[in-house]
Amino acid sequence: MHIAIVTAGGAGMFCGSCMHDNTWAHALMAAGAEVSLIPTYTPIRVDEMNASLDRVFFGGINVYLNGKFGFWRSVPRFMKSWLDSPGVIRWATKKSISNDAHELGSLTLSMLQGEHGPHRLACEELADFLGKQLKPDVVIFSNALLAGAVHVIKQRFNGPVLCMLQGDDVFLDALLDQYREPVMQLLKQKADEFDGFLVHSQFYRDYMVKYLDMPVEKFHILPLGIDLSGHDGTHADPPQSDFTVGYFARIAPEKGLHHLAEAFDILKKQIPTAKLKIGGYLGAQHQEYFDTVMQTLKSCRDDVTYIGSPETLQEKVAFFRSVDVLSVPTNFLEPKGLYVLEALANGVPVVQPHHGAFPEILTTTGGGLLVHPKEPEALAKALASFSDHDFRSLHAAQGWQNVRLYYSSEYMAKQTLHVLERFTRD
């Protein structure tokens, strides 16, 4: 089976969806499938071997210029195609570009207009590549915001076109009011053209059925998976000399670092020697937010460390092995939670809010505790419980074992092929 996965680059940052898609592609290839991982907007950035094509469709620079300036759409393709070169885009996004929904409403709307908007030629270029050149058995979009191209693709490609939903609602809900309603109207129209949707949890299936007003029969649940190679931490590892709480995710208000900061301030009154270690990408648009969070921690600033965004898998694993418990207390309803699986794979238990996909993950793995969202006192109490060595070891062992049983990339690939056979057997 030849599977084409159309993914979206993260503008120079480590993006959870990009990393998921790259792991997914590798696992499917290892399972015997042929996979073409096709970047859009920007090249993807991952901390493992990059499986994507060295080509970018809907190149971010041209997409911006096409949407901003009418005259640019009339410039012959041969004169501006160089701007879609992965090297040029990497250079242009070296210091990152905005992926803030508050600033991207107009661009999102224009993308969903597809062949009727400013990106008609880009839609046709992708459709021709898929339908006339690549000719896969199935096409999977890794998010619904690329749906503007679906109609043209289905005119030129005879196979099924599916969509993996990985948190599209978070971006859409953050759009300014003037854009959100027209964007949602267009998205629901385009979504109807997909042959099916893939999600990683029962929670997110039920949520997106209502969100997109789609029949539940069009949704298929695939287990989330990570590549466990390199995650060689063990639940037998001894605790840190000082009890250390970790946070590892993109630094943004929706990820809830401010809740963890409040909880850690409370925790310090119980465990004065406790440490907090923070890792994750920090974009310029969230620097002020991060500064505010650090101000919350000023009374214990010497016990707080921000390591930045690790560049390699080895650096990321080293981070996990340097903490006793992890918490990313999100505001939004997380549909995935890769950081939870990565922590468990390295023998680190977690404390997460009782919402989104977290209850399903922790019920399956037994690798941590759930607390009521946005309650720092409850979070601090749960974190403190992991200062007990036996309690920590119990949850670490369960999580370490069960993430390997139920959330490996191999299992995800096996289940993916099982689902795709329903669409391609004819």
Short mmCIF file of C-alpha atoms in Angstrom, two decimals:
data_model
loop_
_atom_site.label_atom_id
_atom_site.label_comp_id
_atom_site.label_asym_id
_atom_site.label_seq_id
_atom_site.Cartn_x
_atom_site.Cartn_y
_atom_site.Cartn_z
CA MET A 1 0.00 0.00 0.00
CA HIS A 2 1.29 3.47 -0.91
CA ILE A 3 0.20 6.12 1.59
CA ALA A 4 0.65 9.85 1.02
CA ILE A 5 0.58 11.91 4.23
CA VAL A 6 0.23 15.65 3.68
CA THR A 7 1.65 17.33 6.76
CA ALA A 8 2.15 20.96 7.79
CA GLY A 9 5.50 22.37 8.84
CA GLY A 10 5.78 24.24 12.11
CA ALA A 11 7.64 27.35 10.89
CA GLY A 12 10.99 26.33 12.34
CA MET A 13 9.80 24.98 15.68
CA PHE A 14 9.47 21.42 16.92
CA CYS A 15 5.78 20.79 16.26
CA GLY A 16 3.97 17.91 17.94
CA SER A 17 1.90 17.16 14.85
CA CYS A 18 4.97 17.17 12.58
CA MET A 19 6.81 14.85 14.92
CA HIS A 20 3.80 12.55 15.12
CA ASP A 21 3.51 12.42 11.33
CA ASN A 22 7.21 11.71 10.90
CA THR A 23 7.12 8.86 13.45
CA TRP A 24 3.93 7.57 11.84
CA ALA A 25 5.58 7.55 8.39
CA HIS A 26 8.64 5.65 9.66
CA ALA A 27 6.46 3.10 11.46
CA LEU A 28 4.29 2.50 8.40
CA MET A 29 7.37 1.98 6.24
CA ALA A 30 8.77 -0.48 8.77
CA ALA A 31 5.43 -2.32 8.57
CA GLY A 32 5.87 -2.73 4.81
CA ALA A 33 3.97 0.24 3.40
CA GLU A 34 5.33 2.79 0.95
CA VAL A 35 4.94 6.26 2.43
CA SER A 36 5.35 9.74 0.99
CA LEU A 37 5.41 12.41 3.70
CA ILE A 38 4.63 15.68 1.92
CA PRO A 39 5.38 18.98 3.74
CA THR A 40 3.25 22.08 3.29
CA TYR A 41 3.93 25.69 4.34
CA THR A 42 7.44 24.98 5.65
CA PRO A 43 9.80 22.00 5.94
CA ILE A 44 9.15 19.95 9.06
CA ARG A 45 11.55 20.00 11.99
CA VAL A 46 11.97 16.78 13.99
CA ASP A 47 14.43 15.27 16.45
CA GLU A 48 14.64 11.93 14.62
CA MET A 49 15.43 10.97 11.01
CA ASN A 50 13.34 13.17 8.70
CA ALA A 51 11.10 11.05 6.44
CA SER A 52 9.59 13.92 4.45
CA LEU A 53 10.12 14.84 0.82
CA ASP A 54 12.66 17.56 0.07
CA ARG A 55 9.90 19.65 -1.45
CA VAL A 56 7.31 21.99 0.02
CA PHE A 57 3.80 22.56 -1.33
CA PHE A 58 1.86 25.70 -0.44
CA GLY A 59 5.22 27.25 0.42
CA GLY A 60 4.71 29.66 3.27
CA ILE A 61 6.35 32.65 1.58
CA ASN A 62 4.26 32.41 -1.58
CA VAL A 63 1.11 31.65 0.42
CA TYR A 64 1.65 34.85 2.39
CA LEU A 65 2.37 36.94 -0.70
CA ASN A 66 -0.54 35.45 -2.68
CA GLY A 67 -2.93 36.22 0.15
CA LYS A 68 -1.54 39.70 0.79
CA PHE A 69 -0.95 41.11 -2.69
CA GLY A 70 -3.26 40.56 -5.65
CA PHE A 71 -0.56 41.29 -8.20
CA TRP A 72 1.62 38.48 -6.85
CA ARG A 73 -0.94 35.90 -8.00
CA SER A 74 -0.35 37.02 -11.59
CA VAL A 75 3.42 36.58 -11.42
CA PRO A 76 4.37 33.56 -13.58
CA ARG A 77 5.02 30.45 -11.55
CA PHE A 78 8.56 29.99 -12.88
CA MET A 79 9.49 33.42 -11.50
CA LYS A 80 8.43 32.70 -7.92
CA SER A 81 8.76 28.91 -7.51
CA TRP A 82 12.26 29.38 -6.03
CA LEU A 83 10.58 30.81 -2.93
CA ASP A 84 9.17 27.33 -2.23
CA SER A 85 12.66 25.86 -1.96
CA PRO A 86 13.06 24.19 1.47
CA GLY A 87 16.39 25.98 1.95
CA VAL A 88 14.89 29.40 1.22
CA ILE A 89 11.96 28.76 3.54
CA ARG A 90 14.27 27.53 6.32
CA TRP A 91 16.31 30.72 5.98
CA ALA A 92 13.20 32.90 6.00
CA THR A 93 11.79 31.16 9.09
CA LYS A 94 15.09 30.88 10.93
CA LYS A 95 13.86 33.24 13.60
CA SER A 96 10.37 31.71 13.30
CA ILE A 97 7.23 33.23 11.85
CA SER A 98 3.94 33.66 13.59
CA ASN A 99 1.67 30.65 13.97
CA ASP A 100 -0.62 32.59 16.29
CA ALA A 101 -4.28 32.16 15.30
CA HIS A 102 -4.99 35.76 16.34
CA GLU A 103 -2.81 36.90 13.45
CA LEU A 104 -3.70 34.29 10.84
CA GLY A 105 -7.46 34.58 10.40
CA SER A 106 -7.33 36.08 6.91
CA LEU A 107 -4.74 33.56 5.76
CA THR A 108 -6.74 30.64 7.16
CA LEU A 109 -9.85 31.82 5.35
CA SER A 110 -7.99 32.20 2.06
CA MET A 111 -6.49 28.71 2.38
CA LEU A 112 -9.91 27.14 2.89
CA GLN A 113 -11.26 28.89 -0.21
CA GLY A 114 -9.18 26.46 -2.21
CA GLU A 115 -9.54 26.76 -5.99
CA HIS A 116 -11.86 29.74 -5.52
CA GLY A 117 -9.29 31.76 -3.60
CA PRO A 118 -5.80 33.21 -4.04
CA HIS A 119 -4.12 29.79 -3.76
CA ARG A 120 -5.80 28.12 -6.72
CA LEU A 121 -2.54 27.35 -8.51
CA ALA A 122 -1.03 25.84 -5.36
CA CYS A 123 -4.10 23.60 -4.97
CA GLU A 124 -3.77 22.44 -8.57
CA GLU A 125 -0.04 21.82 -8.16
CA LEU A 126 -0.60 19.52 -5.19
CA ALA A 127 -3.53 17.81 -6.91
CA ASP A 128 -1.47 17.14 -10.04
CA PHE A 129 1.41 15.81 -7.99
CA LEU A 130 -0.84 13.40 -6.12
CA GLY A 131 -3.12 12.39 -8.98
CA LYS A 132 -0.77 12.33 -11.95
CA GLN A 133 2.73 11.81 -10.58
CA LEU A 134 2.71 10.12 -7.16
CA LYS A 135 -0.51 8.08 -7.59
CA PRO A 136 -0.71 6.66 -4.04
CA ASP A 137 -3.44 4.30 -2.85
CA VAL A 138 -4.68 6.72 -0.20
CA VAL A 139 -4.08 10.36 0.76
CA ILE A 140 -4.19 11.49 4.39
CA PHE A 141 -4.20 15.15 5.38
CA SER A 142 -2.66 15.60 8.83
CA ASN A 143 -5.01 18.44 9.72
CA ALA A 144 -8.31 19.85 8.50
CA LEU A 145 -6.92 23.33 7.84
CA LEU A 146 -5.47 21.99 4.57
CA ALA A 147 -8.96 21.05 3.42
CA GLY A 148 -9.16 23.83 0.83
CA ALA A 149 -7.35 21.59 -1.64
CA VAL A 150 -9.59 18.54 -1.17
CA HIS A 151 -12.08 19.27 -3.95
CA VAL A 152 -9.42 19.71 -6.62
CA ILE A 153 -7.51 16.66 -5.39
CA LYS A 154 -10.60 14.47 -5.58
CA GLN A 155 -11.10 15.58 -9.18
CA ARG A 156 -7.63 14.31 -10.11
CA PHE A 157 -7.09 11.46 -7.66
CA ASN A 158 -9.42 8.46 -7.64
CA GLY A 159 -8.51 6.99 -4.25
CA PRO A 160 -9.80 7.81 -0.76
CA VAL A 161 -8.82 11.06 0.92
CA LEU A 162 -8.81 11.01 4.73
CA CYS A 163 -8.01 13.55 7.41
CA MET A 164 -6.16 13.08 10.70
CA LEU A 165 -7.48 15.49 13.34
CA GLN A 166 -4.84 16.47 15.91
CA GLY A 167 -6.06 19.60 17.64
CA ASP A 168 -7.45 21.74 14.83
CA ASP A 169 -10.12 23.08 17.18
CA VAL A 170 -7.51 24.74 19.41
CA PHE A 171 -6.31 26.90 16.52
CA LEU A 172 -9.82 27.57 15.20
CA ASP A 173 -11.18 28.61 18.59
CA ALA A 174 -8.39 31.19 18.89
CA LEU A 175 -9.30 32.96 15.65
CA LEU A 176 -10.67 36.47 15.93
CA ASP A 177 -14.48 36.57 15.87
CA GLN A 178 -14.59 38.24 12.45
CA TYR A 179 -12.86 35.22 10.91
CA ARG A 180 -14.01 32.30 13.01
CA GLU A 181 -17.59 32.05 11.71
CA PRO A 182 -16.75 32.20 7.97
CA VAL A 183 -13.81 29.85 8.52
CA MET A 184 -16.02 27.32 10.31
CA GLN A 185 -18.68 27.52 7.58
CA LEU A 186 -16.10 26.80 4.90
CA LEU A 187 -14.40 24.09 6.93
CA LYS A 188 -17.64 22.18 7.47
CA GLN A 189 -18.33 22.30 3.72
CA LYS A 190 -14.85 21.05 2.89
CA ALA A 191 -14.87 18.43 5.65
CA ASP A 192 -17.86 16.77 4.04
CA GLU A 193 -15.63 15.85 1.06
CA PHE A 194 -13.26 13.72 3.12
CA ASP A 195 -13.93 10.00 2.96
CA GLY A 196 -13.15 9.62 6.63
CA PHE A 197 -11.43 11.05 9.70
CA LEU A 198 -8.76 9.58 11.96
CA VAL A 199 -8.42 10.51 15.65
CA HIS A 200 -6.36 9.25 18.58
CA SER A 201 -8.97 9.05 21.31
CA GLN A 202 -12.61 8.35 21.91
CA PHE A 203 -12.85 11.73 23.60
CA TYR A 204 -11.66 13.56 20.49
CA ARG A 205 -13.87 11.51 18.18
CA ASP A 206 -16.98 12.47 20.15
CA TYR A 207 -15.82 16.06 20.43
CA MET A 208 -15.10 16.52 16.72
CA VAL A 209 -18.31 14.77 15.64
CA LYS A 210 -20.18 17.66 17.25
CA TYR A 211 -17.62 20.30 16.33
CA LEU A 212 -17.70 19.54 12.61
CA ASP A 213 -21.29 18.26 12.58
CA MET A 214 -20.18 15.04 10.92
CA PRO A 215 -21.64 11.51 11.35
CA VAL A 216 -19.75 9.38 13.86
CA GLU A 217 -19.46 6.62 11.25
CA LYS A 218 -16.88 8.69 9.37
CA PHE A 219 -14.50 8.63 12.35
CA HIS A 220 -11.91 5.95 13.09
CA ILE A 221 -9.82 5.74 16.26
CA LEU A 222 -6.11 4.97 15.94
CA PRO A 223 -3.90 4.60 19.01
CA LEU A 224 -1.36 7.35 19.47
CA GLY A 225 2.17 6.02 19.19
CA ILE A 226 5.77 7.04 19.71
CA ASP A 227 9.04 5.59 18.49
CA LEU A 228 10.40 3.97 21.65
CA SER A 229 13.93 3.55 20.34
CA GLY A 230 16.18 5.94 22.22
CA HIS A 231 13.74 6.21 25.12
CA ASP A 232 15.80 3.88 27.25
CA GLY A 233 14.95 5.27 30.66
CA THR A 234 13.74 2.70 33.14
CA HIS A 235 11.25 2.77 35.99
CA ALA A 236 14.06 1.41 38.17
CA ASP A 237 16.02 4.66 37.89
CA PRO A 238 16.51 6.22 41.34
CA PRO A 239 14.77 9.55 42.10
CA GLN A 240 16.70 12.79 41.85
CA SER A 241 18.64 13.98 44.87
CA ASP A 242 16.17 16.87 45.15
CA PHE A 243 12.54 16.17 44.23
CA THR A 244 12.21 17.63 40.72
CA VAL A 245 9.03 18.51 38.83
CA GLY A 246 9.22 18.77 35.05
CA TYR A 247 7.28 20.56 32.31
CA PHE A 248 7.97 19.68 28.69
CA ALA A 249 5.82 21.25 25.99
CA ARG A 250 5.55 24.35 23.85
CA ILE A 251 5.41 27.39 26.11
CA ALA A 252 2.05 29.03 25.51
CA PRO A 253 -0.94 29.94 27.70
CA GLU A 254 -3.04 27.01 26.45
CA LYS A 255 -0.39 24.55 27.66
CA GLY A 256 -0.89 25.73 31.24
CA LEU A 257 2.61 26.45 32.52
CA HIS A 258 1.11 29.22 34.68
CA HIS A 259 -1.00 26.63 36.53
CA LEU A 260 2.10 24.56 37.21
CA ALA A 261 3.94 27.66 38.45
CA GLU A 262 1.18 28.37 40.97
CA ALA A 263 1.17 24.73 42.08
CA PHE A 264 4.96 24.67 42.44
CA ASP A 265 4.84 27.78 44.64
CA ILE A 266 2.46 25.87 46.92
CA LEU A 267 4.57 22.70 46.71
CA LYS A 268 7.65 24.56 47.94
CA LYS A 269 5.92 25.15 51.27
CA GLN A 270 5.64 21.36 51.70
CA ILE A 271 8.96 20.37 50.14
CA PRO A 272 11.36 23.33 50.48
CA THR A 273 14.11 21.59 48.46
CA ALA A 274 11.87 20.89 45.44
CA LYS A 275 13.06 21.95 41.97
CA LEU A 276 11.17 22.86 38.78
CA LYS A 277 12.68 22.16 35.38
CA ILE A 278 11.04 23.59 32.24
CA GLY A 279 11.68 22.55 28.66
CA GLY A 280 9.97 23.48 25.40
CA TYR A 281 9.84 25.86 22.47
CA LEU A 282 9.33 29.53 23.33
CA GLY A 283 8.17 31.73 20.46
CA ALA A 284 8.63 35.50 20.49
CA GLN A 285 4.86 36.01 20.75
CA HIS A 286 4.83 34.21 24.10
CA GLN A 287 7.90 35.79 25.70
CA GLU A 288 5.74 38.20 27.72
CA TYR A 289 3.61 35.29 28.94
CA PHE A 290 6.72 33.38 29.99
CA ASP A 291 8.09 36.43 31.81
CA THR A 292 4.81 36.68 33.74
CA VAL A 293 5.02 33.01 34.70
CA MET A 294 8.57 33.47 35.92
CA GLN A 295 7.43 36.45 37.97
CA THR A 296 5.00 34.10 39.73
CA LEU A 297 8.02 32.02 40.68
CA LYS A 298 10.23 34.89 41.86
CA SER A 299 10.22 33.71 45.47
CA CYS A 300 11.83 30.42 44.41
CA ARG A 301 13.60 31.54 41.26
CA ASP A 302 16.88 29.84 42.21
CA ASP A 303 15.10 26.47 42.13
CA VAL A 304 13.63 26.94 38.63
CA THR A 305 15.52 26.10 35.44
CA TYR A 306 14.48 26.70 31.83
CA ILE A 307 16.55 24.58 29.44
CA GLY A 308 15.05 25.85 26.18
CA SER A 309 14.00 23.51 23.39
CA PRO A 310 16.23 20.42 23.11
CA GLU A 311 17.67 19.98 19.63
CA THR A 312 18.13 16.20 19.70
CA LEU A 313 16.34 13.14 20.99
CA GLN A 314 19.25 12.47 23.33
CA GLU A 315 18.85 15.92 24.91
CA LYS A 316 15.11 15.37 25.30
CA VAL A 317 15.62 11.98 26.95
CA ALA A 318 18.22 13.52 29.25
CA PHE A 319 15.60 16.06 30.33
CA PHE A 320 13.08 13.36 31.22
CA ARG A 321 15.68 11.43 33.15
CA SER A 322 16.45 14.54 35.20
CA VAL A 323 12.92 14.90 36.66
CA ASP A 324 10.82 12.79 39.04
CA VAL A 325 7.36 13.68 37.78
CA LEU A 326 6.02 15.59 34.74
CA SER A 327 2.99 17.84 34.44
CA VAL A 328 1.63 19.84 31.51
CA PRO A 329 -1.66 21.13 32.97
CA THR A 330 -3.30 22.29 29.76
CA ASN A 331 -6.17 24.74 29.56
CA PHE A 332 -7.46 23.20 26.34
CA LEU A 333 -8.78 19.69 25.83
CA GLU A 334 -5.65 17.92 24.60
CA PRO A 335 -6.41 15.42 21.79
CA LYS A 336 -2.98 13.71 21.90
CA GLY A 337 -0.44 14.27 24.66
CA LEU A 338 2.81 12.98 23.13
CA TYR A 339 4.79 14.44 26.04
CA VAL A 340 2.88 12.17 28.43
CA LEU A 341 3.86 9.08 26.45
CA GLU A 342 7.48 10.23 26.21
CA ALA A 343 7.66 10.79 29.96
CA LEU A 344 6.18 7.37 30.71
CA ALA A 345 8.54 5.73 28.21
CA ASN A 346 11.43 7.08 30.27
CA GLY A 347 10.07 5.93 33.61
CA VAL A 348 8.64 9.32 34.64
CA PRO A 349 5.08 9.36 36.03
CA VAL A 350 2.75 12.28 35.25
CA VAL A 351 0.06 14.45 36.81
CA GLN A 352 -2.45 15.75 34.28
CA PRO A 353 -5.83 17.53 34.30
CA HIS A 354 -8.89 15.30 34.16
CA HIS A 355 -9.96 16.29 30.65
CA GLY A 356 -9.21 15.69 26.98
CA ALA A 357 -7.35 12.49 26.10
CA PHE A 358 -5.51 12.31 29.44
CA PRO A 359 -8.08 10.09 31.24
CA GLU A 360 -7.89 7.51 28.45
CA ILE A 361 -4.08 7.50 28.44
CA LEU A 362 -3.73 7.22 32.20
CA THR A 363 -6.48 4.62 32.53
CA THR A 364 -4.66 2.50 29.95
CA THR A 365 -1.15 3.01 31.32
CA GLY A 366 -1.64 3.57 35.05
CA GLY A 367 1.30 5.94 34.80
CA GLY A 368 0.11 8.83 36.89
CA LEU A 369 -2.68 10.82 38.50
CA LEU A 370 -5.51 12.99 37.23
CA VAL A 371 -6.56 16.19 39.01
CA HIS A 372 -9.37 18.66 38.56
CA PRO A 373 -8.29 21.26 35.96
CA LYS A 374 -7.10 24.72 36.97
CA GLU A 375 -6.82 23.94 40.69
CA PRO A 376 -3.22 24.64 41.81
CA GLU A 377 -3.80 23.23 45.30
CA ALA A 378 -4.97 19.87 43.92
CA LEU A 379 -2.09 19.82 41.44
CA ALA A 380 0.46 20.58 44.18
CA LYS A 381 -0.94 17.81 46.39
CA ALA A 382 -0.78 15.27 43.55
CA LEU A 383 2.77 16.28 42.64
CA ALA A 384 3.88 15.98 46.26
CA SER A 385 2.62 12.38 46.41
CA PHE A 386 5.37 11.41 43.94
CA SER A 387 8.06 12.46 46.40
CA ASP A 388 7.34 9.10 48.05
CA HIS A 389 9.74 6.63 46.41
CA ASP A 390 7.41 3.61 46.52
CA PHE A 391 4.44 5.55 45.16
CA ARG A 392 6.55 6.96 42.37
CA SER A 393 8.04 3.59 41.48
CA LEU A 394 4.63 1.92 41.28
CA HIS A 395 3.26 4.41 38.73
CA ALA A 396 6.57 4.65 36.88
CA ALA A 397 6.68 0.87 36.42
CA GLN A 398 3.08 0.66 35.22
CA GLY A 399 3.51 3.54 32.79
CA TRP A 400 6.84 2.26 31.47
CA GLN A 401 5.41 -1.18 30.71
CA ASN A 402 2.01 -0.16 29.34
CA VAL A 403 3.25 2.58 27.04
CA ARG A 404 5.28 -0.13 25.34
CA LEU A 405 2.27 -2.41 25.07
CA TYR A 406 -0.36 0.05 23.88
CA TYR A 407 1.36 3.18 22.51
CA SER A 408 4.28 2.01 20.41
CA SER A 409 4.70 3.31 16.86
CA GLU A 410 4.59 -0.31 15.66
CA TYR A 411 1.13 -0.81 17.15
CA MET A 412 -0.04 2.51 15.70
CA ALA A 413 1.17 1.46 12.24
CA LYS A 414 -0.50 -1.95 12.48
CA GLN A 415 -3.83 -0.39 13.41
CA THR A 416 -3.47 2.25 10.70
CA LEU A 417 -3.04 -0.36 7.99
CA HIS A 418 -6.03 -2.24 9.36
CA VAL A 419 -8.21 0.88 9.06
CA LEU A 420 -6.89 1.87 5.62
CA GLU A 421 -7.63 -1.57 4.20
CA ARG A 422 -11.33 -0.78 4.60
CA PHE A 423 -10.94 2.15 2.21
CA THR A 424 -8.61 0.56 -0.34
CA ARG A 425 -9.75 -3.06 -0.60
CA ASP A 426 -11.97 -2.20 -3.60
#
